[in-house]
mmCIF file of C-alpha atoms and ligand atoms in Angstrom:
data_model
loop_
_atom_site.group_PDB
_atom_site.id
_atom_site.type_symbol
_atom_site.label_atom_id
_atom_site.label_comp_id
_atom_site.label_asym_id
_atom_site.label_seq_id
_atom_site.Cartn_x
_atom_site.Cartn_y
_atom_site.Cartn_z
ATOM 1 C CA UNK U 1 18.471 35.341 48.478
ATOM 2 C CA UNK U 2 17.411 35.645 44.854
ATOM 3 C CA UNK U 3 20.854 34.360 43.815
ATOM 4 C CA UNK U 4 20.441 31.215 46.014
ATOM 5 C CA UNK U 5 17.050 30.382 44.456
ATOM 6 C CA UNK U 6 18.527 30.660 40.956
ATOM 7 C CA UNK U 7 21.477 28.417 41.912
ATOM 8 C CA UNK U 8 19.073 25.785 43.384
ATOM 9 C CA UNK U 9 16.913 25.868 40.196
ATOM 10 C CA UNK U 10 20.021 25.489 37.963
ATOM 11 C CA UNK U 11 21.262 22.511 40.048
ATOM 12 C CA UNK U 12 17.783 20.906 39.925
ATOM 13 C CA UNK U 13 17.587 21.301 36.153
ATOM 14 C CA UNK U 14 20.994 19.578 35.799
ATOM 15 C CA UNK U 15 19.719 16.669 37.921
ATOM 16 C CA UNK U 16 16.388 16.481 36.044
ATOM 17 C CA UNK U 17 17.493 13.921 33.407
ATOM 18 C CA UNK U 18 18.547 11.526 36.213
ATOM 19 C CA UNK U 19 15.358 12.184 38.196
ATOM 20 C CA UNK U 20 13.105 11.326 35.228
ATOM 21 C CA UNK U 21 15.235 8.368 34.067
ATOM 22 C CA UNK U 22 13.083 5.704 35.851
ATOM 23 C CA UNK U 23 9.877 6.954 34.181
ATOM 24 C CA UNK U 24 11.654 7.156 30.775
ATOM 25 C CA UNK U 25 12.908 3.590 31.225
ATOM 26 C CA UNK U 26 9.391 2.418 32.165
ATOM 27 C CA UNK U 27 7.888 4.070 29.024
ATOM 28 C CA UNK U 28 10.440 2.376 26.730
ATOM 29 C CA UNK U 29 9.978 -0.970 28.538
ATOM 30 C CA UNK U 30 6.159 -0.793 28.161
ATOM 31 C CA UNK U 31 6.543 0.009 24.437
ATOM 32 C CA UNK U 32 9.046 -2.806 23.799
ATOM 33 C CA UNK U 33 7.012 -5.313 25.837
ATOM 34 C CA UNK U 34 4.004 -4.595 23.576
ATOM 35 C CA UNK U 35 6.155 -5.271 20.440
ATOM 36 C CA UNK U 36 7.582 -8.485 21.951
ATOM 37 C CA UNK U 37 4.038 -9.688 22.815
ATOM 38 C CA UNK U 38 2.752 -8.900 19.277
ATOM 39 C CA UNK U 39 5.797 -10.602 17.716
ATOM 40 C CA UNK U 40 5.420 -13.746 19.862
ATOM 41 C CA UNK U 41 1.704 -14.011 19.031
ATOM 42 C CA UNK U 42 2.456 -13.533 15.277
ATOM 43 C CA UNK U 43 5.214 -16.201 15.357
ATOM 44 C CA UNK U 44 2.646 -18.679 16.682
ATOM 45 C CA UNK U 45 -0.450 -17.739 14.620
ATOM 46 C CA UNK U 46 1.072 -16.866 11.182
ATOM 47 C CA UNK U 47 3.070 -18.875 8.625
ATOM 48 C CA UNK U 48 4.084 -15.921 6.440
ATOM 49 C CA UNK U 49 7.787 -15.191 5.915
ATOM 50 C CA UNK U 50 7.565 -12.594 3.100
ATOM 51 C CA UNK U 51 4.802 -10.306 1.739
ATOM 52 C CA UNK U 52 3.131 -10.045 5.138
ATOM 53 C CA UNK U 53 -0.608 -9.495 5.162
ATOM 54 C CA UNK U 54 -2.477 -7.618 7.872
ATOM 55 C CA UNK U 55 -5.582 -5.584 8.580
ATOM 56 C CA UNK U 56 -5.302 -1.868 9.285
ATOM 57 C CA UNK U 57 -6.042 -0.139 12.600
ATOM 58 C CA UNK U 58 -9.546 1.429 12.642
ATOM 59 C CA UNK U 59 -8.275 5.030 12.769
ATOM 60 C CA UNK U 60 -5.826 4.212 9.936
ATOM 61 C CA UNK U 61 -8.824 3.130 7.816
ATOM 62 C CA UNK U 62 -10.442 6.494 8.454
ATOM 63 C CA UNK U 63 -7.198 8.217 7.364
ATOM 64 C CA UNK U 64 -7.170 6.009 4.260
ATOM 65 C CA UNK U 65 -10.726 7.090 3.387
ATOM 66 C CA UNK U 66 -9.721 10.760 3.596
ATOM 67 C CA UNK U 67 -6.520 10.125 1.641
ATOM 68 C CA UNK U 68 -8.373 8.497 -1.272
ATOM 69 C CA UNK U 69 -11.081 11.184 -1.094
ATOM 70 C CA UNK U 70 -8.481 13.972 -1.265
ATOM 71 C CA UNK U 71 -6.535 12.458 -4.174
ATOM 72 C CA UNK U 72 -9.628 11.588 -6.235
ATOM 73 C CA UNK U 73 -11.767 14.605 -5.315
ATOM 74 C CA UNK U 74 -14.481 12.271 -3.913
ATOM 75 C CA UNK U 75 -16.572 12.573 -0.759
ATOM 76 C CA UNK U 76 -15.108 10.768 2.273
ATOM 77 C CA UNK U 77 -18.414 8.986 2.987
ATOM 78 C CA UNK U 78 -18.451 7.565 -0.560
ATOM 79 C CA UNK U 79 -14.889 6.246 -0.063
ATOM 80 C CA UNK U 80 -15.829 4.739 3.339
ATOM 81 C CA UNK U 81 -18.568 2.928 1.434
ATOM 82 C CA UNK U 82 -16.019 1.492 -1.039
ATOM 83 C CA UNK U 83 -13.760 0.314 1.802
ATOM 84 C CA UNK U 84 -16.730 -1.425 3.465
ATOM 85 C CA UNK U 85 -17.814 -2.915 0.117
ATOM 86 C CA UNK U 86 -14.485 -4.735 -0.292
ATOM 87 C CA UNK U 87 -14.404 -5.942 3.317
ATOM 88 C CA UNK U 88 -17.940 -7.339 2.918
ATOM 89 C CA UNK U 89 -17.313 -8.973 -0.491
ATOM 90 C CA UNK U 90 -17.832 -12.647 0.408
ATOM 91 C CA UNK U 91 -17.345 -13.867 -3.189
ATOM 92 C CA UNK U 92 -13.876 -12.339 -3.508
ATOM 93 C CA UNK U 93 -12.878 -13.760 -0.099
ATOM 94 C CA UNK U 94 -14.106 -17.186 -1.198
ATOM 95 C CA UNK U 95 -12.115 -17.070 -4.470
ATOM 96 C CA UNK U 96 -8.949 -15.802 -2.744
ATOM 97 C CA UNK U 97 -9.216 -18.392 0.057
ATOM 98 C CA UNK U 98 -9.636 -21.156 -2.585
ATOM 99 C CA UNK U 99 -6.527 -19.904 -4.414
ATOM 100 C CA UNK U 100 -4.499 -19.802 -1.194
ATOM 101 C CA UNK U 101 -5.622 -23.338 -0.302
ATOM 102 C CA UNK U 102 -4.359 -24.583 -3.695
ATOM 103 C CA UNK U 103 -1.179 -22.445 -3.550
ATOM 104 C CA UNK U 104 2.143 -24.074 -4.404
ATOM 105 C CA UNK U 105 3.540 -22.006 -1.509
ATOM 106 C CA UNK U 106 0.735 -23.197 0.824
ATOM 107 C CA UNK U 107 3.082 -24.058 3.689
ATOM 108 C CA UNK U 108 4.136 -20.419 4.062
ATOM 109 C CA UNK U 109 0.882 -18.539 3.445
ATOM 110 C CA UNK U 110 -1.971 -17.693 5.806
ATOM 111 C CA UNK U 111 -5.457 -18.634 4.640
ATOM 112 C CA UNK U 112 -7.014 -15.540 6.256
ATOM 113 C CA UNK U 113 -7.709 -12.681 3.822
ATOM 114 C CA UNK U 114 -6.258 -9.390 5.061
ATOM 115 C CA UNK U 115 -6.173 -6.592 2.486
ATOM 116 C CA UNK U 116 -3.993 -3.885 4.122
ATOM 117 C CA UNK U 117 -3.229 -1.065 1.624
ATOM 118 C CA UNK U 118 -5.067 -2.949 -1.161
ATOM 119 C CA UNK U 119 -8.275 -1.571 0.394
ATOM 120 C CA UNK U 120 -7.026 1.811 -0.800
ATOM 121 C CA UNK U 121 -6.329 0.466 -4.307
ATOM 122 C CA UNK U 122 -9.881 -0.866 -4.430
ATOM 123 C CA UNK U 123 -11.303 2.506 -3.398
ATOM 124 C CA UNK U 124 -9.136 4.301 -6.003
ATOM 125 C CA UNK U 125 -10.532 2.086 -8.751
ATOM 126 C CA UNK U 126 -14.118 2.562 -7.547
ATOM 127 C CA UNK U 127 -13.722 6.342 -7.238
ATOM 128 C CA UNK U 128 -11.805 6.940 -10.495
ATOM 129 C CA UNK U 129 -13.712 4.422 -12.668
ATOM 130 C CA UNK U 130 -10.616 3.888 -14.888
ATOM 131 C CA UNK U 131 -10.728 2.273 -18.325
ATOM 132 C CA UNK U 132 -7.178 0.964 -18.051
ATOM 133 C CA UNK U 133 -5.173 0.067 -14.934
ATOM 134 C CA UNK U 134 -1.557 -1.159 -14.962
ATOM 135 C CA UNK U 135 0.045 -2.900 -11.969
ATOM 136 C CA UNK U 136 3.778 -3.708 -11.893
ATOM 137 C CA UNK U 137 4.523 -6.606 -9.538
ATOM 138 C CA UNK U 138 1.740 -9.207 -9.634
ATOM 139 C CA UNK U 139 3.197 -11.629 -7.093
ATOM 140 C CA UNK U 140 0.413 -14.063 -6.120
ATOM 141 C CA UNK U 141 -2.188 -11.794 -7.758
ATOM 142 C CA UNK U 142 -3.769 -10.648 -4.495
ATOM 143 C CA UNK U 143 -3.832 -6.979 -5.541
ATOM 144 C CA UNK U 144 -4.794 -7.916 -9.112
ATOM 145 C CA UNK U 145 -7.905 -9.763 -7.869
ATOM 146 C CA UNK U 146 -8.849 -6.814 -5.637
ATOM 147 C CA UNK U 147 -8.476 -4.348 -8.535
ATOM 148 C CA UNK U 148 -10.471 -6.656 -10.823
ATOM 149 C CA UNK U 149 -13.270 -6.883 -8.233
ATOM 150 C CA UNK U 150 -13.515 -3.071 -8.282
ATOM 151 C CA UNK U 151 -13.472 -2.990 -12.120
ATOM 152 C CA UNK U 152 -16.271 -5.576 -12.257
ATOM 153 C CA UNK U 153 -18.345 -3.485 -9.780
ATOM 154 C CA UNK U 154 -17.724 -0.444 -11.984
ATOM 155 C CA UNK U 155 -18.915 -2.444 -14.992
ATOM 156 C CA UNK U 156 -15.982 -1.162 -17.077
ATOM 157 C CA UNK U 157 -12.205 -1.203 -17.325
ATOM 158 C CA UNK U 158 -9.337 -3.688 -17.621
ATOM 159 C CA UNK U 159 -6.149 -4.434 -15.681
ATOM 160 C CA UNK U 160 -2.772 -5.394 -17.145
ATOM 161 C CA UNK U 161 -0.339 -6.761 -14.538
ATOM 162 C CA UNK U 162 3.290 -7.853 -14.968
ATOM 163 C CA UNK U 163 5.771 -9.907 -12.948
ATOM 164 C CA UNK U 164 9.024 -11.564 -13.969
ATOM 165 C CA UNK U 165 8.261 -14.559 -11.730
ATOM 166 C CA UNK U 166 6.598 -17.258 -13.830
ATOM 167 C CA UNK U 167 4.855 -18.622 -10.694
ATOM 168 C CA UNK U 168 3.085 -15.263 -10.215
ATOM 169 C CA UNK U 169 -0.657 -14.733 -10.568
ATOM 170 C CA UNK U 170 -1.859 -17.910 -8.854
ATOM 171 C CA UNK U 171 -4.796 -16.037 -7.232
ATOM 172 C CA UNK U 172 -6.099 -14.722 -10.573
ATOM 173 C CA UNK U 173 -9.202 -16.863 -11.082
ATOM 174 C CA UNK U 174 -12.771 -16.584 -12.446
ATOM 175 C CA UNK U 175 -14.668 -14.309 -12.512
ATOM 176 C CA UNK U 176 -11.851 -11.807 -11.953
ATOM 177 C CA UNK U 177 -9.643 -13.165 -14.742
ATOM 178 C CA UNK U 178 -12.172 -11.813 -17.316
ATOM 179 C CA UNK U 179 -10.769 -8.303 -16.857
ATOM 180 C CA UNK U 180 -7.095 -9.145 -16.150
ATOM 181 C CA UNK U 181 -4.244 -9.598 -18.576
ATOM 182 C CA UNK U 182 -1.320 -11.164 -16.698
ATOM 183 C CA UNK U 183 2.076 -10.906 -18.390
ATOM 184 C CA UNK U 184 5.259 -12.693 -17.262
ATOM 185 C CA UNK U 185 8.258 -10.491 -17.980
ATOM 186 C CA UNK U 186 10.304 -7.504 -16.916
ATOM 187 C CA UNK U 187 8.205 -4.484 -15.890
ATOM 188 C CA UNK U 188 10.161 -1.874 -17.887
ATOM 189 C CA UNK U 189 10.168 -4.007 -21.038
ATOM 190 C CA UNK U 190 6.436 -4.576 -20.522
ATOM 191 C CA UNK U 191 5.823 -0.799 -20.382
ATOM 192 C CA UNK U 192 7.634 -0.451 -23.726
ATOM 193 C CA UNK U 193 5.521 -3.218 -25.282
ATOM 194 C CA UNK U 194 2.141 -3.508 -26.989
ATOM 195 C CA UNK U 195 -0.060 -4.481 -23.983
ATOM 196 C CA UNK U 196 0.799 -1.370 -21.949
ATOM 197 C CA UNK U 197 0.570 0.868 -25.025
ATOM 198 C CA UNK U 198 -2.862 -0.313 -26.138
ATOM 199 C CA UNK U 199 -4.669 2.669 -24.562
ATOM 200 C CA UNK U 200 -3.859 5.537 -22.148
ATOM 201 C CA UNK U 201 -3.203 4.394 -18.565
ATOM 202 C CA UNK U 202 -5.711 5.920 -16.121
ATOM 203 C CA UNK U 203 -4.274 4.322 -12.973
ATOM 204 C CA UNK U 204 -0.691 3.035 -12.600
ATOM 205 C CA UNK U 205 0.245 1.010 -9.513
ATOM 206 C CA UNK U 206 4.020 0.671 -9.090
ATOM 207 C CA UNK U 207 4.393 -2.328 -6.777
ATOM 208 C CA UNK U 208 7.357 -4.255 -8.169
ATOM 209 C CA UNK U 209 9.268 -2.592 -5.303
ATOM 210 C CA UNK U 210 12.567 -4.012 -6.452
ATOM 211 C CA UNK U 211 14.963 -1.053 -6.300
ATOM 212 C CA UNK U 212 14.510 2.754 -6.467
ATOM 213 C CA UNK U 213 16.204 2.651 -9.886
ATOM 214 C CA UNK U 214 13.618 0.165 -11.157
ATOM 215 C CA UNK U 215 10.708 2.256 -9.791
ATOM 216 C CA UNK U 216 12.195 5.292 -11.570
ATOM 217 C CA UNK U 217 12.665 3.352 -14.822
ATOM 218 C CA UNK U 218 9.022 2.209 -14.626
ATOM 219 C CA UNK U 219 7.824 5.800 -14.097
ATOM 220 C CA UNK U 220 9.953 7.072 -17.002
ATOM 221 C CA UNK U 221 8.685 4.323 -19.301
ATOM 222 C CA UNK U 222 5.056 4.958 -18.243
ATOM 223 C CA UNK U 223 5.128 8.783 -18.412
ATOM 224 C CA UNK U 224 4.211 9.071 -22.129
ATOM 225 C CA UNK U 225 1.516 6.413 -21.688
ATOM 226 C CA UNK U 226 -0.441 8.183 -18.932
ATOM 227 C CA UNK U 227 -3.844 9.756 -19.545
ATOM 228 C CA UNK U 228 -3.845 13.483 -18.622
ATOM 229 C CA UNK U 229 -5.851 12.844 -15.408
ATOM 230 C CA UNK U 230 -3.967 9.637 -14.510
ATOM 231 C CA UNK U 231 -3.238 8.781 -10.881
ATOM 232 C CA UNK U 232 0.030 6.998 -10.068
ATOM 233 C CA UNK U 233 0.407 4.966 -6.867
ATOM 234 C CA UNK U 234 3.679 3.554 -5.506
ATOM 235 C CA UNK U 235 4.208 1.321 -2.485
ATOM 236 C CA UNK U 236 7.793 2.234 -1.659
ATOM 237 C CA UNK U 237 7.138 5.973 -1.361
ATOM 238 C CA UNK U 238 7.377 5.490 2.433
ATOM 239 C CA UNK U 239 11.135 4.873 2.060
ATOM 240 C CA UNK U 240 12.201 6.136 -1.388
ATOM 241 C CA UNK U 241 11.959 9.681 -2.836
ATOM 242 C CA UNK U 242 11.346 8.402 -6.367
ATOM 243 C CA UNK U 243 7.630 9.219 -6.678
ATOM 244 C CA UNK U 244 7.730 12.713 -5.089
ATOM 245 C CA UNK U 245 10.752 13.633 -7.275
ATOM 246 C CA UNK U 246 8.993 12.417 -10.427
ATOM 247 C CA UNK U 247 5.780 14.216 -9.384
ATOM 248 C CA UNK U 248 7.643 17.495 -8.943
ATOM 249 C CA UNK U 249 9.352 17.174 -12.331
ATOM 250 C CA UNK U 250 5.967 16.446 -13.936
ATOM 251 C CA UNK U 251 4.344 19.372 -12.046
ATOM 252 C CA UNK U 252 1.979 16.993 -10.322
ATOM 253 C CA UNK U 253 0.829 16.669 -6.713
ATOM 254 C CA UNK U 254 2.149 14.110 -4.230
ATOM 255 C CA UNK U 255 0.672 12.726 -0.998
ATOM 256 C CA UNK U 256 1.499 9.702 1.130
ATOM 257 C CA UNK U 257 -0.631 7.404 3.284
ATOM 258 C CA UNK U 258 1.290 5.438 5.931
ATOM 259 C CA UNK U 259 -0.110 2.005 6.860
ATOM 260 C CA UNK U 260 -0.624 1.114 10.543
ATOM 261 C CA UNK U 261 -0.996 -2.688 10.691
ATOM 262 C CA UNK U 262 -3.386 -4.018 13.326
ATOM 263 C CA UNK U 263 -1.821 -6.373 15.915
ATOM 264 C CA UNK U 264 1.351 -6.841 13.889
ATOM 265 C CA UNK U 265 5.009 -6.156 14.665
ATOM 266 C CA UNK U 266 5.669 -5.039 11.027
ATOM 267 C CA UNK U 267 5.693 -1.257 10.470
ATOM 268 C CA UNK U 268 3.664 -1.586 7.260
ATOM 269 C CA UNK U 269 4.263 0.221 3.984
ATOM 270 C CA UNK U 270 1.838 2.643 2.424
ATOM 271 C CA UNK U 271 0.471 4.297 -0.673
ATOM 272 C CA UNK U 272 2.279 7.177 -2.336
ATOM 273 C CA UNK U 273 -0.025 8.984 -4.768
ATOM 274 C CA UNK U 274 0.806 11.393 -7.555
ATOM 275 C CA UNK U 275 -2.127 13.114 -9.227
ATOM 276 C CA UNK U 276 -2.773 16.053 -11.573
ATOM 277 C CA UNK U 277 -1.771 19.471 -10.235
ATOM 278 C CA UNK U 278 -4.381 21.723 -8.705
ATOM 279 C CA UNK U 279 -4.267 25.461 -9.411
ATOM 280 C CA UNK U 280 -2.007 27.052 -6.775
ATOM 281 C CA UNK U 281 -2.432 30.629 -5.576
HETATM 282 C C1 SAM F 301 5.556 -6.551 -3.513
HETATM 283 S S1 SAM F 301 5.350 -7.852 -4.683
HETATM 284 C C2 SAM F 301 3.856 -7.398 -5.503
HETATM 285 C C3 SAM F 301 2.651 -7.577 -4.635
HETATM 286 C C4 SAM F 301 1.341 -7.558 -5.380
HETATM 287 N N1 SAM F 301 1.147 -6.342 -6.140
HETATM 288 C C5 SAM F 301 0.190 -7.759 -4.408
HETATM 289 O O1 SAM F 301 -0.744 -6.943 -4.366
HETATM 290 O O2 SAM F 301 0.226 -8.736 -3.647
HETATM 291 C C6 SAM F 301 6.590 -7.453 -5.854
HETATM 292 C C7 SAM F 301 6.626 -8.354 -7.071
HETATM 293 O O3 SAM F 301 7.337 -7.653 -8.095
HETATM 294 C C8 SAM F 301 8.070 -8.570 -8.860
HETATM 295 N N2 SAM F 301 9.161 -7.817 -9.522
HETATM 296 C C9 SAM F 301 10.222 -7.216 -8.938
HETATM 297 N N3 SAM F 301 10.972 -6.580 -9.857
HETATM 298 C C10 SAM F 301 10.365 -6.773 -11.060
HETATM 299 C C11 SAM F 301 10.655 -6.371 -12.392
HETATM 300 N N4 SAM F 301 11.739 -5.615 -12.680
HETATM 301 N N5 SAM F 301 9.817 -6.754 -13.383
HETATM 302 C C12 SAM F 301 8.734 -7.518 -13.117
HETATM 303 N N6 SAM F 301 8.405 -7.930 -11.861
HETATM 304 C C13 SAM F 301 9.207 -7.561 -10.847
HETATM 305 C C14 SAM F 301 8.522 -9.638 -7.876
HETATM 306 O O4 SAM F 301 8.710 -10.882 -8.548
HETATM 307 C C15 SAM F 301 7.353 -9.679 -6.870
HETATM 308 O O5 SAM F 301 6.467 -10.744 -7.136
#
């Protein structure tokens, strides 16, 4: 009797994958239908074909606040305040929208301002109150303007940003250009040159995102230029091990924030952060 029950249970467990197949198929179909719907809506409403912009999901913003708070040793409610401050900054939105309207690449940009991970950069600058920020990879200057807005709110600090594309920096405009030095050139050569070496770097943002080798070369070139308490952020830490490896060699900490774009098919990127080591037990 007992033997029969065991045999029936074993047979049922072998059939289980087939029995649950319809519900598995339905779960995958629901998931893929949501992606197809988001993709179709994006194809109609957006003109972007590279450097996608997007807002972040509400819970992702809360995670971002805690991430910045943890890395900078700030209170989460203070960081939430910084995130709100950028979203409510009408002047910056006006300047960025004007720049996008005049853009030479106007046919392939959206005029809506969506900050994504740059909200985190803004909060880092507000929380750390750096004297000197370096950004590799200026592109249009979207991040540069955001960083400059935070520096102007702090009432101190300057940004140096580099890009080898001579069309880069088109969104760098008054009043934000007062605190930005935009250099056209190779990022590694820039880090070996006089602008980057003028004073210790308090915040380095590695966003040239070209190859892992280039990210590593930028980190190596910047290492002797960093202030002792410097924070280093890198965009491609979601897919490359460069920043965590460098952090370990330098006996620093590493954490990663993963972006969750709102109503977008794109998986998003993120913010890898390396910061001074805490005392470990
Ligand atoms: C992801 S975009 C930067 C986005 C920008 N930080 C923002 O917030 O919108 C990367 C930029 O890095 C630049 N770039 C890539 N490799 C570079 C290098 N070795 N030196 C200088 N610029 C580089 C590209 O021209 C591109 O504009």
